[in-house]
mmCIF file of C-alpha atoms in Angstrom:
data_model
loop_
_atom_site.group_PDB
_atom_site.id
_atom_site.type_symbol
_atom_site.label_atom_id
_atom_site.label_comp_id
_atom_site.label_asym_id
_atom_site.label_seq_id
_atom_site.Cartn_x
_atom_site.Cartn_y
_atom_site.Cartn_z
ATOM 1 C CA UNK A 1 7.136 18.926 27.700
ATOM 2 C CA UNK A 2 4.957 20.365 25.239
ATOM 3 C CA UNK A 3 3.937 18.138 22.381
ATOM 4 C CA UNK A 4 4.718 18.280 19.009
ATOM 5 C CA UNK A 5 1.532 18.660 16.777
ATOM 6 C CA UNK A 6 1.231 17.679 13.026
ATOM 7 C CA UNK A 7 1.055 21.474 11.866
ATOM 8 C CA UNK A 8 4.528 22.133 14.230
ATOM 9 C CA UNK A 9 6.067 19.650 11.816
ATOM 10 C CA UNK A 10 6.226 22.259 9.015
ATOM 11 C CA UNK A 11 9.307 23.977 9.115
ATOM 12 C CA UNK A 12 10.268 25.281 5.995
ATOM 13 C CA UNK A 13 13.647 24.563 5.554
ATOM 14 C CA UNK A 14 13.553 21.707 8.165
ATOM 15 C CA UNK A 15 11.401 18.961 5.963
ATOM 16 C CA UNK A 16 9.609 16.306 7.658
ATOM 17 C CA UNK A 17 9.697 12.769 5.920
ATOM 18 C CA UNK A 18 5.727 12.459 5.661
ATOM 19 C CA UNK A 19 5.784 8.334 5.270
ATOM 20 C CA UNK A 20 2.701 7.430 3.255
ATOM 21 C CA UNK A 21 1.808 4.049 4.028
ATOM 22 C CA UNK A 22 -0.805 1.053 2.364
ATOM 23 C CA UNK A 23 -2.337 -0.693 5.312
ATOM 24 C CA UNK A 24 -2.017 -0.520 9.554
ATOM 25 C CA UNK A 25 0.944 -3.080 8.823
ATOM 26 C CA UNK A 26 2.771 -0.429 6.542
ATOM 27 C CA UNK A 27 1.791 2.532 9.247
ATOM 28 C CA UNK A 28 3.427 0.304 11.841
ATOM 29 C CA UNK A 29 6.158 -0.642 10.126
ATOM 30 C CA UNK A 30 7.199 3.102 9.273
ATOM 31 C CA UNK A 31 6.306 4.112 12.572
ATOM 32 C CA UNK A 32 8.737 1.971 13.874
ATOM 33 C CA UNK A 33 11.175 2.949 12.234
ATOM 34 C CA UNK A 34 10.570 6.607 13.216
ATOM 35 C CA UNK A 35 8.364 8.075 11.232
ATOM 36 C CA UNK A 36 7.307 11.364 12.838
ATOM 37 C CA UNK A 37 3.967 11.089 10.260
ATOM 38 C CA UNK A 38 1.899 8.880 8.317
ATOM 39 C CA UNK A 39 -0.202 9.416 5.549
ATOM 40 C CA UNK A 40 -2.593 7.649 2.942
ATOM 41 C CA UNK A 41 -1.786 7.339 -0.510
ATOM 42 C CA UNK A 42 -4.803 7.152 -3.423
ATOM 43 C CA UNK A 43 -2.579 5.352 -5.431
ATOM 44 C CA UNK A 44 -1.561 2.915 -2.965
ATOM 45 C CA UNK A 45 -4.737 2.406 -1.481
ATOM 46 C CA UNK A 46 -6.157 2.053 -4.909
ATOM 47 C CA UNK A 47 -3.680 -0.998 -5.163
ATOM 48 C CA UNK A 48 -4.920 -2.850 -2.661
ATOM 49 C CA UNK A 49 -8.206 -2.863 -3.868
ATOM 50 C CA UNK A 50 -6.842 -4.259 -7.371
ATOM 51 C CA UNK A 51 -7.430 -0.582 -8.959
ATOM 52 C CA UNK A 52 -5.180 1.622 -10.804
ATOM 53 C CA UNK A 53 -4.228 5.596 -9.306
ATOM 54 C CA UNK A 54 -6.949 8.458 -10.294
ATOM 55 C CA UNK A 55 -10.267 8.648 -9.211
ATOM 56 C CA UNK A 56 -11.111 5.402 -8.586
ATOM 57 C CA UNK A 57 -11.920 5.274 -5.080
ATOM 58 C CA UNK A 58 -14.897 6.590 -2.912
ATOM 59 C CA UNK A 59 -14.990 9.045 0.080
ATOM 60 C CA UNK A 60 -16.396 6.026 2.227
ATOM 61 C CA UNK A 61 -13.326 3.916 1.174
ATOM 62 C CA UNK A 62 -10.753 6.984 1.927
ATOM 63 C CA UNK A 63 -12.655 7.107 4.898
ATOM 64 C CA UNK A 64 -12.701 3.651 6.117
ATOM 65 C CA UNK A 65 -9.117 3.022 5.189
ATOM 66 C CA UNK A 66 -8.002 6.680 6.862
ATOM 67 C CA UNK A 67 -9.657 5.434 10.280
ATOM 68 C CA UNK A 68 -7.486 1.944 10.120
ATOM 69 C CA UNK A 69 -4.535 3.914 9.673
ATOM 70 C CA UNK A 70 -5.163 6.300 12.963
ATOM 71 C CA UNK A 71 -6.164 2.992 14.857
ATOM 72 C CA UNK A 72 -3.041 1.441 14.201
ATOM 73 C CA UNK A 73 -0.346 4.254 15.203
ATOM 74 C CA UNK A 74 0.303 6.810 17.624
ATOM 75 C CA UNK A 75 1.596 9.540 15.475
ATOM 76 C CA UNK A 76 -0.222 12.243 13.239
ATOM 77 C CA UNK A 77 -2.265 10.789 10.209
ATOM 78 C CA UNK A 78 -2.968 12.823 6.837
ATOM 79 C CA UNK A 79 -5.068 11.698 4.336
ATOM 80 C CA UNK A 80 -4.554 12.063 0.601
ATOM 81 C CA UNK A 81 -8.181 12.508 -0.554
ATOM 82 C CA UNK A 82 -7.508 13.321 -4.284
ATOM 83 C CA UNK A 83 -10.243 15.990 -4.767
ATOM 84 C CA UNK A 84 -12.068 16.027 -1.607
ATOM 85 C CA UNK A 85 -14.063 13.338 -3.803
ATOM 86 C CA UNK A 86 -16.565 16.163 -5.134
ATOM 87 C CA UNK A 87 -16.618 18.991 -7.782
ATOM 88 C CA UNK A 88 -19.138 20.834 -5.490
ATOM 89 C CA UNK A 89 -17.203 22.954 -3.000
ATOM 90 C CA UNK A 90 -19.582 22.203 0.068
ATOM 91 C CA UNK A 91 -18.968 18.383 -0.818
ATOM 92 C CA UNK A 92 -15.550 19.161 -0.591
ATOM 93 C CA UNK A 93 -16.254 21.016 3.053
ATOM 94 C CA UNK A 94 -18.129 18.246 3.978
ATOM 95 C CA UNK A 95 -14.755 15.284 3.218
ATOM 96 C CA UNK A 96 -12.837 17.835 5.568
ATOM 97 C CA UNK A 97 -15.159 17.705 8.491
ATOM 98 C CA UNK A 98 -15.850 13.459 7.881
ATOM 99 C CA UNK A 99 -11.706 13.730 7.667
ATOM 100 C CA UNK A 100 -11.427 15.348 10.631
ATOM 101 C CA UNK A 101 -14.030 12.727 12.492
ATOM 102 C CA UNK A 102 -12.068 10.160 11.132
ATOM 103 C CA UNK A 103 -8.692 11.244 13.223
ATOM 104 C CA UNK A 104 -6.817 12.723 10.626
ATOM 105 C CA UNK A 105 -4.444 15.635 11.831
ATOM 106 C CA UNK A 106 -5.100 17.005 7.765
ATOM 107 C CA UNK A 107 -5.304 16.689 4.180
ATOM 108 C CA UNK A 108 -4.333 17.236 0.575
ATOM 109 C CA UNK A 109 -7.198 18.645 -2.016
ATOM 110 C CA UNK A 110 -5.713 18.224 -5.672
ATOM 111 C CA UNK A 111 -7.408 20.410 -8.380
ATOM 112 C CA UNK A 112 -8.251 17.326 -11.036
ATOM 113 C CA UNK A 113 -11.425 17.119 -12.204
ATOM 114 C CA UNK A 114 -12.427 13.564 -10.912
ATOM 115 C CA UNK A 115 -14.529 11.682 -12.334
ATOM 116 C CA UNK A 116 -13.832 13.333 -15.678
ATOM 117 C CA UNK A 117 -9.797 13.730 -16.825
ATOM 118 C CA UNK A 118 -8.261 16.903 -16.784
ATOM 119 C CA UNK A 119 -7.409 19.846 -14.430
ATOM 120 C CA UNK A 120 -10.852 21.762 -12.818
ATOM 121 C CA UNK A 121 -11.613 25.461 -14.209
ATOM 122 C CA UNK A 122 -9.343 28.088 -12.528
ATOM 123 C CA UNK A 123 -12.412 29.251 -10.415
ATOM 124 C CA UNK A 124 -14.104 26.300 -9.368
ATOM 125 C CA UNK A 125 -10.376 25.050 -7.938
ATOM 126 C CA UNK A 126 -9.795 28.076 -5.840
ATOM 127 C CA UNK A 127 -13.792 27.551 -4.561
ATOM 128 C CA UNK A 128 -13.149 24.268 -3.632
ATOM 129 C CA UNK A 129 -9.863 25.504 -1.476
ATOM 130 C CA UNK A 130 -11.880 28.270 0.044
ATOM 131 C CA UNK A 131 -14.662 26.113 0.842
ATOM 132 C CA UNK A 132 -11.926 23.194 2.511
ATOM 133 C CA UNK A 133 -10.434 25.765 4.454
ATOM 134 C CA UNK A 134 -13.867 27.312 5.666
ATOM 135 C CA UNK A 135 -14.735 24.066 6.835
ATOM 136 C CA UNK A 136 -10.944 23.211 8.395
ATOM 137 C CA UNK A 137 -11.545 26.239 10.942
ATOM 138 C CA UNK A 138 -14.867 25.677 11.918
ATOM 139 C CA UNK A 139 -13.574 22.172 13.498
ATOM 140 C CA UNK A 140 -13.059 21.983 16.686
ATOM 141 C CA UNK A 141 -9.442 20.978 16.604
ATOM 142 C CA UNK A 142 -6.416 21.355 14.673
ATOM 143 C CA UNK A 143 -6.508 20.552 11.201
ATOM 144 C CA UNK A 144 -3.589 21.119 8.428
ATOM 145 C CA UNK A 145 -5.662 21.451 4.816
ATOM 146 C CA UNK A 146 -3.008 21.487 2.362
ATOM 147 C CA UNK A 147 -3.869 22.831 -1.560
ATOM 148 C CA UNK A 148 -2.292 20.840 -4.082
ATOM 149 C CA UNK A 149 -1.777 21.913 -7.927
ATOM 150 C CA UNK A 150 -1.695 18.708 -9.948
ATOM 151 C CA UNK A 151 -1.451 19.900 -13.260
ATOM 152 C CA UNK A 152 1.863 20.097 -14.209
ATOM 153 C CA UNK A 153 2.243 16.279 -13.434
ATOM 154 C CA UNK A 154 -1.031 15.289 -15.390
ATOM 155 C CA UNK A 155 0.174 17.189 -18.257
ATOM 156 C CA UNK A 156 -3.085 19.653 -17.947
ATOM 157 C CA UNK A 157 -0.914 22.919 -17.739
ATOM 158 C CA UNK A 158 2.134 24.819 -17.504
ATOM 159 C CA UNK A 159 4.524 25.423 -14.316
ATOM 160 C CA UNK A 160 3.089 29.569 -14.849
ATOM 161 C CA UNK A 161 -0.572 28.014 -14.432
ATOM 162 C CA UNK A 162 0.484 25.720 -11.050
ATOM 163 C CA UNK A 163 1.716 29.210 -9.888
ATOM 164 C CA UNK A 164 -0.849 31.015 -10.596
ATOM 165 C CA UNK A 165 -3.211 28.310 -8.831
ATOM 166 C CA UNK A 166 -0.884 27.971 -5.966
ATOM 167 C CA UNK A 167 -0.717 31.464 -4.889
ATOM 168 C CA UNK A 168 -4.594 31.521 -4.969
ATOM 169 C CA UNK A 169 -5.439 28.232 -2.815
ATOM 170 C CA UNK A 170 -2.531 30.504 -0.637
ATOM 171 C CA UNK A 171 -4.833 33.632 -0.348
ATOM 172 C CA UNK A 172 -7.835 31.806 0.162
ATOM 173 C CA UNK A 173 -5.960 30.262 3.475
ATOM 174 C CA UNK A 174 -4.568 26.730 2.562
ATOM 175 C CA UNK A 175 -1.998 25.927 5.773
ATOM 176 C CA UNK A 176 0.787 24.052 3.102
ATOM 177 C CA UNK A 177 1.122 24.215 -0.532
ATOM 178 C CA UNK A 178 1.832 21.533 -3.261
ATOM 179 C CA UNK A 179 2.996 21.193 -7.090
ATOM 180 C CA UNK A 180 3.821 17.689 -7.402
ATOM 181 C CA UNK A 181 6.664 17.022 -10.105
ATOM 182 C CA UNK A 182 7.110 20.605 -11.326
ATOM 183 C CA UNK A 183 9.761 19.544 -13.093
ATOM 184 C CA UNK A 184 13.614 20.887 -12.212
ATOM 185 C CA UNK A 185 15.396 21.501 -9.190
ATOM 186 C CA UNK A 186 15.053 25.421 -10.430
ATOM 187 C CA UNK A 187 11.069 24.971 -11.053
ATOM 188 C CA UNK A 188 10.934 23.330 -7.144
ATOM 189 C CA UNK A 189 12.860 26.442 -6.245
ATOM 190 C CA UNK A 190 10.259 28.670 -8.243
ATOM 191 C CA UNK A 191 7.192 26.817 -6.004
ATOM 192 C CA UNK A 192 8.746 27.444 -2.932
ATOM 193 C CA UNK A 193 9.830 31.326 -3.755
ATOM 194 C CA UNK A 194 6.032 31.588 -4.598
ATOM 195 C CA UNK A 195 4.834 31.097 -1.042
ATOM 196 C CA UNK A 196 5.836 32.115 2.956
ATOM 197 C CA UNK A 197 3.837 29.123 3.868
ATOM 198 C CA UNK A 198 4.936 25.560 3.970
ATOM 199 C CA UNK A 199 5.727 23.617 0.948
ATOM 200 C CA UNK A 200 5.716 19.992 0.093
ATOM 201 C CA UNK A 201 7.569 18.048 -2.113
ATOM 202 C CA UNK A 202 7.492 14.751 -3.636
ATOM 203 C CA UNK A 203 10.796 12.974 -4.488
ATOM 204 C CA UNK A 204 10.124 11.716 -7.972
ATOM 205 C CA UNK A 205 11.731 12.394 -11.111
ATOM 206 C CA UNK A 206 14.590 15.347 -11.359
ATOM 207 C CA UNK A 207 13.936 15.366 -8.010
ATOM 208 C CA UNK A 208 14.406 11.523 -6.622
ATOM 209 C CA UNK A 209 18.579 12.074 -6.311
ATOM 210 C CA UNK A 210 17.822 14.677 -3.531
ATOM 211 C CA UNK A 211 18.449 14.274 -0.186
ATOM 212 C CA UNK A 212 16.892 15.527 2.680
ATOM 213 C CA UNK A 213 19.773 18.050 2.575
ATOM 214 C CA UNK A 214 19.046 18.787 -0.055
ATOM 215 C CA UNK A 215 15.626 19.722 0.418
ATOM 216 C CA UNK A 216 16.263 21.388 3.256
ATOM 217 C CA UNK A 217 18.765 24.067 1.386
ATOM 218 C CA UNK A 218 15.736 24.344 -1.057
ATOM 219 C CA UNK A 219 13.418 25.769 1.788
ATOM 220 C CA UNK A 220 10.833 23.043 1.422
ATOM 221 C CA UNK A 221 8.881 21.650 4.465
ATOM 222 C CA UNK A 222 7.663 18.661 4.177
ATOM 223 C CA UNK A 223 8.659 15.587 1.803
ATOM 224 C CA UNK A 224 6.008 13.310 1.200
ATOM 225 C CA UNK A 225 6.285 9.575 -0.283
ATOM 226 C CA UNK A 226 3.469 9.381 -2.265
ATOM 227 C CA UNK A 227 3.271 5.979 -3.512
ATOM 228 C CA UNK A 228 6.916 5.444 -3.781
ATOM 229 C CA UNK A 229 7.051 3.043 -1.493
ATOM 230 C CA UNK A 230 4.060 1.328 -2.204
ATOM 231 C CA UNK A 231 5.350 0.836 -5.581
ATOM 232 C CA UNK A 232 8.727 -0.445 -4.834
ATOM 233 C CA UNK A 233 6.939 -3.198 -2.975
ATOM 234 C CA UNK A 234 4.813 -4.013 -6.181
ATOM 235 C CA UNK A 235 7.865 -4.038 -8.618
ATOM 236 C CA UNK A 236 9.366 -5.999 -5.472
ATOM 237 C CA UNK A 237 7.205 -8.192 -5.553
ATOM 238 C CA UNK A 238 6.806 -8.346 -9.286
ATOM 239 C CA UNK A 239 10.430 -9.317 -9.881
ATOM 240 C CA UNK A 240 10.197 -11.768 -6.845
ATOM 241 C CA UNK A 241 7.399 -13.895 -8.158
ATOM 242 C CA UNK A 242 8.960 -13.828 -11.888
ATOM 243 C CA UNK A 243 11.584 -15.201 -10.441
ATOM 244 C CA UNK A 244 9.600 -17.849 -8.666
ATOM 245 C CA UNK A 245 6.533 -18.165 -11.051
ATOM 246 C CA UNK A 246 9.188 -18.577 -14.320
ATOM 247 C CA UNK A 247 11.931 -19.607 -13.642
ATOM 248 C CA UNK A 248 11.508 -21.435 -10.071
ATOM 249 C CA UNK A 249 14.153 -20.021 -8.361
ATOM 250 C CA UNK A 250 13.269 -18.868 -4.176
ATOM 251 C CA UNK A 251 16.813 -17.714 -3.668
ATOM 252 C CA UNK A 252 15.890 -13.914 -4.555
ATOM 253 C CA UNK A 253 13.057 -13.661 -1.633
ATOM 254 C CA UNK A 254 14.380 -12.094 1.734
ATOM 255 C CA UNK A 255 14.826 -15.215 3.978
ATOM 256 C CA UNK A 256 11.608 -16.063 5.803
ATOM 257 C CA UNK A 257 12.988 -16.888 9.269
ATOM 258 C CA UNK A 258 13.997 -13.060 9.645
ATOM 259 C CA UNK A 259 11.475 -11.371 12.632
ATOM 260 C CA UNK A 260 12.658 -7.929 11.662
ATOM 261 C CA UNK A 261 9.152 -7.067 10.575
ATOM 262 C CA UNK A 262 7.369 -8.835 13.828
ATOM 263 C CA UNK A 263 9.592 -6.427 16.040
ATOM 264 C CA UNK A 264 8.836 -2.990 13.705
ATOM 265 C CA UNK A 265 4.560 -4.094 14.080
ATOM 266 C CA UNK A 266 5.377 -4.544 17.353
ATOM 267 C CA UNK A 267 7.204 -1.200 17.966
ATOM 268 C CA UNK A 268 4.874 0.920 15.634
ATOM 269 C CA UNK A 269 1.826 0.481 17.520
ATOM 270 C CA UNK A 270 -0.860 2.888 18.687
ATOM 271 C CA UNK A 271 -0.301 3.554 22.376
ATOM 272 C CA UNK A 272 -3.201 4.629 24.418
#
């Protein structure tokens, strides 16, 4: 049987549930439970480490914390590396070959101007694309680079601006495309009617009450999680130690004697 690689996964109009995990015991845990791919997540990575989302980690640490993620499952691992952690576009080619070293199957360059706010310049953005997919097919394997237009959720510009941007990082090669929270169901179906190639989507906002189905009928390819889950752990665990920290009541925590989670670590791990 021939296998399934990470770049087979997008199907437009067949979305893949792209499970973006915190730690290996996250990874396992979705991987478990199915999850036909894991990714990182800045934001929830960034929690660990007692930071908030947007530019405050460091290629090493993306690094570092991409390579515990492939060591702990079997299936395909993307990273989310923000901006390729560099305004100079052969920085940017060199995250995608350390990426690639690191065991990722791909990942997702956003056009944000880290360390400074705001959105890069038109031009440097589509250099930095260019110069991340140069460098994604000179590896020596498989490697899905996907262009991401952020500013329409940073409030940096319009929905006719993420267009604009998407259908360059397009031309200049990028395998999936990306315009997280573009607003309505109508401005989702805009993105994907802007591109023949694979598009993601994030289910936030407007766009949370979807279903896969749903999706699906919309023509995208891929759903990712972004740091949904991570977060509904946090305010999980926010309301859970209120509750114990305030008021001392215990009765709101899952029961501890459960092994459910022992058995999904147990299922979800790397095979060799």
């Amino acid at each position: 049987m021939t296998q399934t690689t990470f770049r087979d996964l997008h199907r437009p109009g067949q979305p893949f549930i792209l499970a973006n995990a915190w730690d290996a015991g996250s990874a396992r845990v979705l991987a478990g439970l199915g999850a036909q791919a894991i990714a990182t997540s800045s934001a929830a990575q960034a929690f660990t480490l007692g930071r908030p989302d947007g530019g405050t980690l460091t290629r090493d640490e993306a690094l570092a914390h991409a390579q515990d993620l492939v060591a702990a499952v079997s299936v395909p691992v993307s990273g989310d590396f923000e901006n390729g952690f560099s305004n100079d576009p052969d920085e940017v080619a060199r995250t995608v070959k350390l990426a690639y070293e690191a065991g990722l199957s791909g990942i997702s360059i956003e056009d944000t101007a880290f360390p400074n706010a705001g959105a890069r310049e038109f031009d440097l953005a589509v250099d930095c694309i260019k110069a991340a997919v140069s460098a994604a097919r000179a590896l020596p394997g498989d490697f899905v680079l996907v262009a991401r237009a952020d500013g329409v959720m940073n409030g940096d510009y319009d929905l006719n601006e993420a267009l604009r941007r998407l259908r360059a990082f397009d031309a200049a090669g990028a395998d999936c495309l990306y315009v997280p929270c573009p607003g309505t169901i109508e401005d989702l179906k805009t993105v994907v009617a802007a591109t023949k190639k694979p598009v993601n989507a994030l289910p936030v906002g407007p766009l949370q009450n979807l279903t896969r189905a749903d999706f699906a009928a919309l023509g995208v390819a891929r759903i990712s999680l972004g740091s949904l889950l991570a977060r509904s752990i946090h305010e999980r665990l926010i309301s859970n130690a209120e509750d114990i920290l305030s008021q001392g009541v215990f009765s709101t925590c899952t029961p501890a004697g459960s092994d459910r989670v022992d058995a999904l670590l147990a299922k979800g791990a790397r095979h060799e």
